[in-house]
Amino acid sequence: MKKKIIPIFIPHQGCPNDCVFCNQKRITGKGASIDFEEIKSDIEDSLKTIKPDTLIEIAFFGGSFTAINTELQRKCLEIANYYKGIDARICDIRISTRPDAISKEKLDFLKMYNVSIIELGVQSLDEQVLISSERGHNCLCVYSSSSQIQQYGFTLGLQMMVGLPNDSEEKAIYTAREFVKIKPDYVRIYPVLVIKDTKLEEQMLQGVYSPISVEDSIEIVKKIYLLFVQNKIKVIRIGLQATQEINENESVIAGPFHPAFGELVFSRLYRDYLEAFLIEHKIQESIIVQVNKSLVSQLVGNKKENISYIYNKLNIRVRVKENKELNIDEFIFGNSKLSINDIYSRLFLIYF
């Protein structure tokens, strides 16, 4: 069954400090207080629009849920549990929090209110990056919190960021490898954006911090994504989701913001494989690549950049054709029929 998420944005409460990259108010468009009536109306409005045969997850985003006042947590979760009790489609309640806001007592509390998914904003597992980002906790805290969450039987999600102060490709890949060791149920990957009214904006204006480019982000994230996929860890999000607040208020002032950043990453993966395939098979002049309709744009690339790249570098003309008989995980390169697993396995050897 399909699953829909009802997002509930909790204001920037509970966090003991402001990380250099964070301005939750600008990202979510929410003020400083929690409006419980608004939470109820958001859930009710969403339930009216979701189809009867769809599973539903109520997810509390923003801030650090387990670090806010316990009574406020209770009121939020009582609302979620009320609707879970009257609507059988609601199968999960998710909260997001910090690694240093997890304890046995907090997990017991969450269990009591039927929370099933806990997502930790880890961002990096390099100590220097954590210090420079003013995260307020160390790496050991992440391993301990993750282990506790898993022992309690919660679904565990981890977030990581690419391009933080003092970060590098090597450090980002190290963080990804450590995530693999932790074995979360899913991950999110976010390239760092410079948001208005943050310390990161100040550091950028002072010349202390240089935002990561779109190109560098793609090159790093493609490898991280592949590392997770090859280790059977689900990646549920790549890049910050475009919201009305971000788009209209121009909150992002620098960094690799793109409304379809994930598509750029997938397109680069396919380009890298195509280039390797053409060289290995000594293809001359031209090739026809057949794919499912939904993948044509990713193979061609944004503004046909993949086609242009291959022609300019290898002097080979690539034609991408839709094949209605192919599934989304099947490809035909010339006369070779391949699965997405074939492509990812080859790329893994190339990257690592």
mmCIF file of C-alpha atoms in Angstrom:
data_model
loop_
_atom_site.group_PDB
_atom_site.id
_atom_site.type_symbol
_atom_site.label_atom_id
_atom_site.label_comp_id
_atom_site.label_asym_id
_atom_site.label_seq_id
_atom_site.Cartn_x
_atom_site.Cartn_y
_atom_site.Cartn_z
ATOM 1 C CA MET A 1 0.000 0.000 0.000
ATOM 2 C CA LYS A 2 1.038 3.563 -0.633
ATOM 3 C CA LYS A 3 1.977 5.716 2.347
ATOM 4 C CA LYS A 4 1.354 9.416 2.867
ATOM 5 C CA ILE A 5 2.938 11.648 5.490
ATOM 6 C CA ILE A 6 1.073 14.313 7.419
ATOM 7 C CA PRO A 7 3.850 16.760 8.385
ATOM 8 C CA ILE A 8 3.488 18.688 11.632
ATOM 9 C CA PHE A 9 6.128 21.396 12.026
ATOM 10 C CA ILE A 10 7.116 22.054 15.624
ATOM 11 C CA PRO A 11 8.787 25.463 16.161
ATOM 12 C CA HIS A 12 12.418 25.760 17.179
ATOM 13 C CA GLN A 13 11.916 24.630 20.744
ATOM 14 C CA GLY A 14 13.986 22.263 22.797
ATOM 15 C CA CYS A 15 17.318 22.768 21.045
ATOM 16 C CA PRO A 16 19.931 23.773 23.644
ATOM 17 C CA ASN A 17 21.784 25.855 21.045
ATOM 18 C CA ASP A 18 21.580 27.133 17.490
ATOM 19 C CA CYS A 19 23.712 25.143 15.078
ATOM 20 C CA VAL A 20 25.541 27.394 12.625
ATOM 21 C CA PHE A 21 23.372 26.293 9.692
ATOM 22 C CA CYS A 22 19.976 26.385 11.390
ATOM 23 C CA ASN A 23 17.089 28.818 11.245
ATOM 24 C CA GLN A 24 14.005 26.652 11.682
ATOM 25 C CA LYS A 25 11.621 29.601 11.556
ATOM 26 C CA ARG A 26 12.721 30.523 8.042
ATOM 27 C CA ILE A 27 12.767 26.903 6.869
ATOM 28 C CA THR A 28 9.337 25.947 8.242
ATOM 29 C CA GLY A 29 7.640 29.348 8.335
ATOM 30 C CA LYS A 30 6.576 28.653 11.936
ATOM 31 C CA GLY A 31 6.879 30.983 14.919
ATOM 32 C CA ALA A 32 8.066 30.235 18.425
ATOM 33 C CA SER A 33 4.943 28.681 20.001
ATOM 34 C CA ILE A 34 3.081 25.421 19.413
ATOM 35 C CA ASP A 35 -0.516 25.870 18.240
ATOM 36 C CA PHE A 36 -2.353 22.677 19.205
ATOM 37 C CA GLU A 37 -5.541 23.701 17.415
ATOM 38 C CA GLU A 38 -3.517 24.206 14.264
ATOM 39 C CA ILE A 39 -2.052 20.705 14.646
ATOM 40 C CA LYS A 40 -5.582 19.275 14.874
ATOM 41 C CA SER A 41 -6.810 21.200 11.841
ATOM 42 C CA ASP A 42 -3.712 20.220 9.821
ATOM 43 C CA ILE A 43 -4.342 16.545 10.537
ATOM 44 C CA GLU A 44 -8.080 16.767 9.866
ATOM 45 C CA ASP A 45 -7.579 18.649 6.590
ATOM 46 C CA SER A 46 -5.009 16.085 5.443
ATOM 47 C CA LEU A 47 -7.174 13.092 6.355
ATOM 48 C CA LYS A 48 -9.961 14.445 4.151
ATOM 49 C CA THR A 49 -7.721 14.468 1.068
ATOM 50 C CA ILE A 50 -5.926 11.124 1.500
ATOM 51 C CA LYS A 51 -7.420 8.134 -0.328
ATOM 52 C CA PRO A 52 -9.039 5.351 1.744
ATOM 53 C CA ASP A 53 -6.528 2.692 0.634
ATOM 54 C CA THR A 54 -3.471 4.699 1.750
ATOM 55 C CA LEU A 55 -1.415 4.202 4.901
ATOM 56 C CA ILE A 56 -0.667 7.367 6.859
ATOM 57 C CA GLU A 57 2.212 8.555 9.028
ATOM 58 C CA ILE A 58 1.952 11.575 11.325
ATOM 59 C CA ALA A 59 5.426 13.094 11.467
ATOM 60 C CA PHE A 60 6.627 15.848 13.810
ATOM 61 C CA PHE A 61 9.364 17.880 12.096
ATOM 62 C CA GLY A 62 11.524 20.789 13.255
ATOM 63 C CA GLY A 63 13.225 21.532 16.530
ATOM 64 C CA SER A 64 14.196 18.637 18.792
ATOM 65 C CA PHE A 65 11.018 16.922 19.885
ATOM 66 C CA THR A 66 12.373 15.033 22.902
ATOM 67 C CA ALA A 67 14.119 18.153 24.227
ATOM 68 C CA ILE A 68 10.987 20.281 24.493
ATOM 69 C CA ASN A 69 8.897 20.460 27.669
ATOM 70 C CA THR A 70 7.458 17.018 28.479
ATOM 71 C CA GLU A 71 3.938 18.370 28.815
ATOM 72 C CA LEU A 72 4.145 19.917 25.349
ATOM 73 C CA GLN A 73 5.361 16.585 23.977
ATOM 74 C CA ARG A 74 2.466 14.855 25.696
ATOM 75 C CA LYS A 75 -0.127 17.216 24.195
ATOM 76 C CA CYS A 76 1.301 16.755 20.697
ATOM 77 C CA LEU A 77 1.360 12.982 20.989
ATOM 78 C CA GLU A 78 -2.117 12.826 22.548
ATOM 79 C CA ILE A 79 -3.448 14.594 19.477
ATOM 80 C CA ALA A 80 -1.637 12.193 17.134
ATOM 81 C CA ASN A 81 -2.861 9.199 19.145
ATOM 82 C CA TYR A 82 -6.444 10.453 19.113
ATOM 83 C CA TYR A 83 -6.511 10.463 15.331
ATOM 84 C CA LYS A 84 -4.618 7.177 15.201
ATOM 85 C CA GLY A 85 -7.399 5.699 17.330
ATOM 86 C CA ILE A 86 -10.222 6.863 15.058
ATOM 87 C CA ASP A 87 -8.554 6.352 11.665
ATOM 88 C CA ALA A 88 -7.188 2.862 10.928
ATOM 89 C CA ARG A 89 -5.097 4.237 8.049
ATOM 90 C CA ILE A 90 -2.694 5.909 10.500
ATOM 91 C CA CYS A 91 0.030 3.327 11.077
ATOM 92 C CA ASP A 92 3.010 5.369 12.341
ATOM 93 C CA ILE A 93 3.883 8.364 14.480
ATOM 94 C CA ARG A 94 7.340 9.809 13.850
ATOM 95 C CA ILE A 95 9.398 12.355 15.752
ATOM 96 C CA SER A 96 12.713 14.061 14.911
ATOM 97 C CA THR A 97 15.269 14.932 17.548
ATOM 98 C CA ARG A 98 18.931 15.346 18.477
ATOM 99 C CA PRO A 99 21.276 12.491 19.423
ATOM 100 C CA ASP A 100 21.883 14.078 22.844
ATOM 101 C CA ALA A 101 18.143 14.240 23.596
ATOM 102 C CA ILE A 102 17.691 10.471 23.897
ATOM 103 C CA SER A 103 17.540 8.527 27.159
ATOM 104 C CA LYS A 104 15.813 5.457 28.589
ATOM 105 C CA GLU A 105 13.194 7.675 30.232
ATOM 106 C CA LYS A 106 12.475 9.542 27.012
ATOM 107 C CA LEU A 107 12.198 6.328 25.018
ATOM 108 C CA ASP A 108 9.822 4.826 27.608
ATOM 109 C CA PHE A 109 7.692 7.955 27.253
ATOM 110 C CA LEU A 110 7.639 7.741 23.459
ATOM 111 C CA LYS A 111 6.709 4.055 23.571
ATOM 112 C CA MET A 112 3.801 4.873 25.876
ATOM 113 C CA TYR A 113 2.438 7.265 23.239
ATOM 114 C CA ASN A 114 2.855 4.872 20.290
ATOM 115 C CA VAL A 115 5.743 6.650 18.584
ATOM 116 C CA SER A 116 7.164 4.122 16.126
ATOM 117 C CA ILE A 117 9.829 6.063 14.199
ATOM 118 C CA ILE A 118 12.653 8.212 15.590
ATOM 119 C CA GLU A 119 14.819 10.274 13.267
ATOM 120 C CA LEU A 120 18.124 11.656 14.521
ATOM 121 C CA GLY A 121 19.727 14.744 13.026
ATOM 122 C CA VAL A 122 23.316 13.517 13.112
ATOM 123 C CA GLN A 123 24.760 15.624 10.249
ATOM 124 C CA SER A 124 28.358 14.348 10.627
ATOM 125 C CA LEU A 125 30.434 11.814 12.528
ATOM 126 C CA ASP A 126 33.643 13.806 12.270
ATOM 127 C CA GLU A 127 34.430 15.459 15.604
ATOM 128 C CA GLN A 128 35.934 18.600 14.067
ATOM 129 C CA VAL A 129 32.921 19.106 11.828
ATOM 130 C CA LEU A 130 30.575 18.728 14.809
ATOM 131 C CA ILE A 131 32.565 21.308 16.781
ATOM 132 C CA SER A 132 32.731 23.763 13.871
ATOM 133 C CA SER A 133 28.992 23.366 13.295
ATOM 134 C CA GLU A 134 28.300 23.968 17.002
ATOM 135 C CA ARG A 135 26.240 20.814 17.288
ATOM 136 C CA GLY A 136 26.761 20.577 21.043
ATOM 137 C CA HIS A 137 27.421 16.836 21.194
ATOM 138 C CA ASN A 138 30.158 14.405 20.199
ATOM 139 C CA CYS A 139 30.228 11.310 18.000
ATOM 140 C CA LEU A 140 29.932 8.810 20.853
ATOM 141 C CA CYS A 141 26.526 10.255 21.670
ATOM 142 C CA VAL A 142 25.278 9.294 18.192
ATOM 143 C CA TYR A 143 26.333 5.654 18.490
ATOM 144 C CA SER A 144 24.843 5.359 21.978
ATOM 145 C CA SER A 145 21.507 6.982 21.072
ATOM 146 C CA SER A 146 21.150 4.966 17.877
ATOM 147 C CA SER A 147 21.807 1.735 19.732
ATOM 148 C CA GLN A 148 19.246 2.561 22.423
ATOM 149 C CA ILE A 149 16.599 3.420 19.835
ATOM 150 C CA GLN A 150 17.177 0.150 18.007
ATOM 151 C CA GLN A 151 17.125 -1.874 21.237
ATOM 152 C CA TYR A 152 13.713 -0.406 22.033
ATOM 153 C CA GLY A 153 12.408 -1.569 18.657
ATOM 154 C CA PHE A 154 11.851 1.839 17.063
ATOM 155 C CA THR A 155 12.434 2.379 13.369
ATOM 156 C CA LEU A 156 15.630 4.463 13.192
ATOM 157 C CA GLY A 157 16.291 7.193 10.654
ATOM 158 C CA LEU A 158 19.531 9.188 10.404
ATOM 159 C CA GLN A 159 20.159 12.513 8.677
ATOM 160 C CA MET A 160 23.557 13.591 7.362
ATOM 161 C CA MET A 161 24.733 16.824 5.782
ATOM 162 C CA VAL A 162 27.382 17.485 3.157
ATOM 163 C CA GLY A 163 29.366 20.725 3.049
ATOM 164 C CA LEU A 164 29.413 21.746 6.719
ATOM 165 C CA PRO A 165 32.295 23.905 8.036
ATOM 166 C CA ASN A 166 35.550 21.916 7.911
ATOM 167 C CA ASP A 167 33.800 19.121 6.003
ATOM 168 C CA SER A 168 35.321 17.355 2.998
ATOM 169 C CA GLU A 169 34.475 14.527 0.625
ATOM 170 C CA GLU A 170 36.586 12.138 2.692
ATOM 171 C CA LYS A 171 34.822 13.143 5.931
ATOM 172 C CA ALA A 172 31.370 12.875 4.344
ATOM 173 C CA ILE A 173 32.126 9.389 3.027
ATOM 174 C CA TYR A 174 33.500 8.448 6.452
ATOM 175 C CA THR A 175 30.202 9.538 8.020
ATOM 176 C CA ALA A 176 28.287 7.466 5.476
ATOM 177 C CA ARG A 177 30.434 4.406 6.215
ATOM 178 C CA GLU A 178 29.782 4.865 9.943
ATOM 179 C CA PHE A 179 26.045 5.113 9.227
ATOM 180 C CA VAL A 180 26.318 1.755 7.467
ATOM 181 C CA LYS A 181 27.851 0.288 10.640
ATOM 182 C CA ILE A 182 24.983 1.675 12.727
ATOM 183 C CA LYS A 183 22.477 0.078 10.299
ATOM 184 C CA PRO A 184 19.601 2.571 10.386
ATOM 185 C CA ASP A 185 16.350 1.707 8.629
ATOM 186 C CA TYR A 186 16.665 4.759 6.407
ATOM 187 C CA VAL A 187 18.716 7.924 5.860
ATOM 188 C CA ARG A 188 18.350 11.426 4.462
ATOM 189 C CA ILE A 189 21.192 13.288 2.732
ATOM 190 C CA TYR A 190 21.203 17.094 2.751
ATOM 191 C CA PRO A 191 23.779 19.349 1.092
ATOM 192 C CA VAL A 192 24.255 22.375 3.360
ATOM 193 C CA LEU A 193 22.428 25.533 2.360
ATOM 194 C CA VAL A 194 23.183 28.986 3.744
ATOM 195 C CA ILE A 195 19.966 30.298 5.287
ATOM 196 C CA LYS A 196 19.339 33.936 6.175
ATOM 197 C CA ASP A 197 20.002 34.994 9.764
ATOM 198 C CA THR A 198 22.285 32.101 10.666
ATOM 199 C CA LYS A 199 25.844 31.991 11.925
ATOM 200 C CA LEU A 200 26.759 30.296 8.674
ATOM 201 C CA GLU A 201 25.608 33.386 6.789
ATOM 202 C CA GLU A 202 27.833 35.520 9.031
ATOM 203 C CA GLN A 203 30.799 33.193 8.448
ATOM 204 C CA MET A 204 30.221 33.302 4.693
ATOM 205 C CA LEU A 205 30.065 37.110 4.640
ATOM 206 C CA GLN A 206 33.254 37.233 6.718
ATOM 207 C CA GLY A 207 34.980 34.903 4.259
ATOM 208 C CA VAL A 208 35.426 32.210 6.909
ATOM 209 C CA TYR A 209 33.070 29.728 5.205
ATOM 210 C CA SER A 210 32.694 28.920 1.508
ATOM 211 C CA PRO A 211 29.427 27.216 0.509
ATOM 212 C CA ILE A 212 29.718 23.921 -1.311
ATOM 213 C CA SER A 213 28.824 24.133 -5.013
ATOM 214 C CA VAL A 214 26.084 22.189 -6.779
ATOM 215 C CA GLU A 215 28.706 20.290 -8.789
ATOM 216 C CA ASP A 216 30.767 19.312 -5.748
ATOM 217 C CA SER A 217 27.608 18.302 -3.891
ATOM 218 C CA ILE A 218 26.520 16.016 -6.722
ATOM 219 C CA GLU A 219 29.954 14.386 -6.896
ATOM 220 C CA ILE A 220 29.953 13.628 -3.165
ATOM 221 C CA VAL A 221 26.300 12.685 -2.740
ATOM 222 C CA LYS A 222 26.306 10.246 -5.681
ATOM 223 C CA LYS A 223 28.963 8.198 -3.887
ATOM 224 C CA ILE A 224 27.228 8.387 -0.526
ATOM 225 C CA TYR A 225 23.919 7.357 -2.073
ATOM 226 C CA LEU A 226 25.524 4.367 -3.747
ATOM 227 C CA LEU A 227 27.251 3.375 -0.509
ATOM 228 C CA PHE A 228 23.896 3.247 1.262
ATOM 229 C CA VAL A 229 22.072 1.452 -1.550
ATOM 230 C CA GLN A 230 24.749 -1.222 -1.872
ATOM 231 C CA ASN A 231 24.454 -1.826 1.862
ATOM 232 C CA LYS A 232 20.660 -2.084 1.619
ATOM 233 C CA ILE A 233 19.960 1.121 3.527
ATOM 234 C CA LYS A 234 16.998 3.056 2.178
ATOM 235 C CA VAL A 235 17.592 6.687 1.159
ATOM 236 C CA ILE A 236 14.273 8.498 1.498
ATOM 237 C CA ARG A 237 15.407 12.037 0.698
ATOM 238 C CA ILE A 238 18.261 13.743 -1.151
ATOM 239 C CA GLY A 239 18.355 17.534 -0.814
ATOM 240 C CA LEU A 240 16.159 19.946 1.115
ATOM 241 C CA GLN A 241 12.564 19.913 -0.040
ATOM 242 C CA ALA A 242 11.426 23.096 -1.750
ATOM 243 C CA THR A 243 8.770 24.786 0.388
ATOM 244 C CA GLN A 244 6.621 27.847 -0.058
ATOM 245 C CA GLU A 245 8.572 29.605 2.694
ATOM 246 C CA ILE A 246 11.939 28.908 1.075
ATOM 247 C CA ASN A 247 10.796 29.871 -2.411
ATOM 248 C CA GLU A 248 8.771 32.983 -1.584
ATOM 249 C CA ASN A 249 10.842 34.433 1.242
ATOM 250 C CA GLU A 250 14.168 33.786 -0.481
ATOM 251 C CA SER A 251 15.502 32.223 2.697
ATOM 252 C CA VAL A 252 18.341 30.407 0.923
ATOM 253 C CA ILE A 253 21.058 32.912 0.061
ATOM 254 C CA ALA A 254 23.827 30.504 -1.001
ATOM 255 C CA GLY A 255 24.653 26.854 -1.396
ATOM 256 C CA PRO A 256 23.520 24.066 -3.730
ATOM 257 C CA PHE A 257 19.766 24.612 -3.589
ATOM 258 C CA HIS A 258 17.907 22.983 -6.458
ATOM 259 C CA PRO A 259 14.222 21.953 -6.380
ATOM 260 C CA ALA A 260 15.161 18.602 -7.932
ATOM 261 C CA PHE A 261 18.610 17.989 -6.465
ATOM 262 C CA GLY A 262 17.950 14.258 -6.177
ATOM 263 C CA GLU A 263 17.233 14.082 -9.897
ATOM 264 C CA LEU A 264 20.605 15.696 -10.595
ATOM 265 C CA VAL A 265 22.308 12.996 -8.515
ATOM 266 C CA PHE A 266 20.525 10.131 -10.289
ATOM 267 C CA SER A 267 21.282 11.697 -13.652
ATOM 268 C CA ARG A 268 24.994 11.857 -12.771
ATOM 269 C CA LEU A 269 24.984 8.193 -11.747
ATOM 270 C CA TYR A 270 23.556 7.211 -15.122
ATOM 271 C CA ARG A 271 26.016 9.449 -16.958
ATOM 272 C CA ASP A 272 28.960 7.904 -15.124
ATOM 273 C CA TYR A 273 27.768 4.411 -15.978
ATOM 274 C CA LEU A 274 27.111 5.316 -19.616
ATOM 275 C CA GLU A 275 30.613 6.730 -19.977
ATOM 276 C CA ALA A 276 32.165 3.615 -18.424
ATOM 277 C CA PHE A 277 30.022 1.331 -20.596
ATOM 278 C CA LEU A 278 30.995 3.098 -23.826
ATOM 279 C CA ILE A 279 34.698 2.938 -22.994
ATOM 280 C CA GLU A 280 34.650 -0.695 -21.825
ATOM 281 C CA HIS A 281 32.675 -1.908 -24.839
ATOM 282 C CA LYS A 282 34.662 0.263 -27.266
ATOM 283 C CA ILE A 283 31.511 1.782 -28.715
ATOM 284 C CA GLN A 284 32.130 3.943 -31.785
ATOM 285 C CA GLU A 285 30.095 6.852 -33.135
ATOM 286 C CA SER A 286 26.648 6.175 -31.610
ATOM 287 C CA ILE A 287 24.494 4.146 -29.236
ATOM 288 C CA ILE A 288 20.785 3.824 -28.448
ATOM 289 C CA VAL A 289 19.798 3.561 -24.775
ATOM 290 C CA GLN A 290 16.295 2.265 -24.036
ATOM 291 C CA VAL A 291 14.577 2.929 -20.719
ATOM 292 C CA ASN A 292 11.207 3.218 -19.052
ATOM 293 C CA LYS A 293 9.479 6.523 -19.825
ATOM 294 C CA SER A 294 10.010 7.795 -16.259
ATOM 295 C CA LEU A 295 13.802 7.602 -16.666
ATOM 296 C CA VAL A 296 14.243 9.309 -20.023
ATOM 297 C CA SER A 297 14.874 12.747 -18.520
ATOM 298 C CA GLN A 298 17.430 11.382 -16.034
ATOM 299 C CA LEU A 299 19.390 9.615 -18.773
ATOM 300 C CA VAL A 300 19.330 12.675 -21.021
ATOM 301 C CA GLY A 301 20.245 15.002 -18.152
ATOM 302 C CA ASN A 302 19.222 18.538 -17.274
ATOM 303 C CA LYS A 303 19.186 20.560 -20.500
ATOM 304 C CA LYS A 304 20.543 17.421 -22.251
ATOM 305 C CA GLU A 305 23.842 17.845 -20.416
ATOM 306 C CA ASN A 306 24.551 14.108 -20.343
ATOM 307 C CA ILE A 307 24.172 13.835 -24.100
ATOM 308 C CA SER A 308 26.428 16.846 -24.619
ATOM 309 C CA TYR A 309 28.993 15.598 -22.100
ATOM 310 C CA ILE A 310 29.383 12.213 -23.823
ATOM 311 C CA TYR A 311 29.604 13.746 -27.271
ATOM 312 C CA ASN A 312 32.157 16.373 -26.244
ATOM 313 C CA LYS A 313 34.328 13.895 -24.355
ATOM 314 C CA LEU A 314 34.011 10.700 -26.412
ATOM 315 C CA ASN A 315 32.639 11.974 -29.717
ATOM 316 C CA ILE A 316 29.775 9.476 -29.446
ATOM 317 C CA ARG A 317 26.160 10.356 -30.147
ATOM 318 C CA VAL A 318 23.724 8.972 -27.575
ATOM 319 C CA ARG A 319 20.037 8.572 -28.330
ATOM 320 C CA VAL A 320 17.694 7.798 -25.435
ATOM 321 C CA LYS A 321 14.455 6.048 -26.375
ATOM 322 C CA GLU A 322 11.385 5.170 -24.361
ATOM 323 C CA ASN A 323 10.631 1.441 -24.197
ATOM 324 C CA LYS A 324 7.185 0.729 -22.769
ATOM 325 C CA GLU A 325 8.066 -2.915 -22.117
ATOM 326 C CA LEU A 326 10.869 -2.067 -19.687
ATOM 327 C CA ASN A 327 10.313 -1.757 -15.949
ATOM 328 C CA ILE A 328 11.741 1.214 -14.066
ATOM 329 C CA ASP A 329 14.747 -0.889 -12.973
ATOM 330 C CA GLU A 330 15.604 -2.205 -16.463
ATOM 331 C CA PHE A 331 17.825 -0.676 -19.155
ATOM 332 C CA ILE A 332 19.051 -1.584 -22.611
ATOM 333 C CA PHE A 333 22.442 -0.126 -23.572
ATOM 334 C CA GLY A 334 22.920 -0.978 -27.215
ATOM 335 C CA ASN A 335 22.320 -4.747 -27.235
ATOM 336 C CA SER A 336 22.935 -5.241 -23.504
ATOM 337 C CA LYS A 337 19.957 -5.548 -21.164
ATOM 338 C CA LEU A 338 20.862 -4.525 -17.619
ATOM 339 C CA SER A 339 19.197 -4.098 -14.253
ATOM 340 C CA ILE A 340 19.680 -1.173 -11.916
ATOM 341 C CA ASN A 341 21.616 -3.553 -9.662
ATOM 342 C CA ASP A 342 24.049 -4.254 -12.516
ATOM 343 C CA ILE A 343 24.596 -0.529 -12.968
ATOM 344 C CA TYR A 344 25.037 0.210 -9.268
ATOM 345 C CA SER A 345 27.412 -2.729 -8.752
ATOM 346 C CA ARG A 346 29.657 -1.504 -11.568
ATOM 347 C CA LEU A 347 29.571 2.080 -10.323
ATOM 348 C CA PHE A 348 30.437 0.937 -6.811
ATOM 349 C CA LEU A 349 33.645 -0.602 -8.167
ATOM 350 C CA ILE A 350 34.422 2.589 -10.087
ATOM 351 C CA TYR A 351 33.825 4.920 -7.111
ATOM 352 C CA PHE A 352 35.348 2.829 -4.360
#
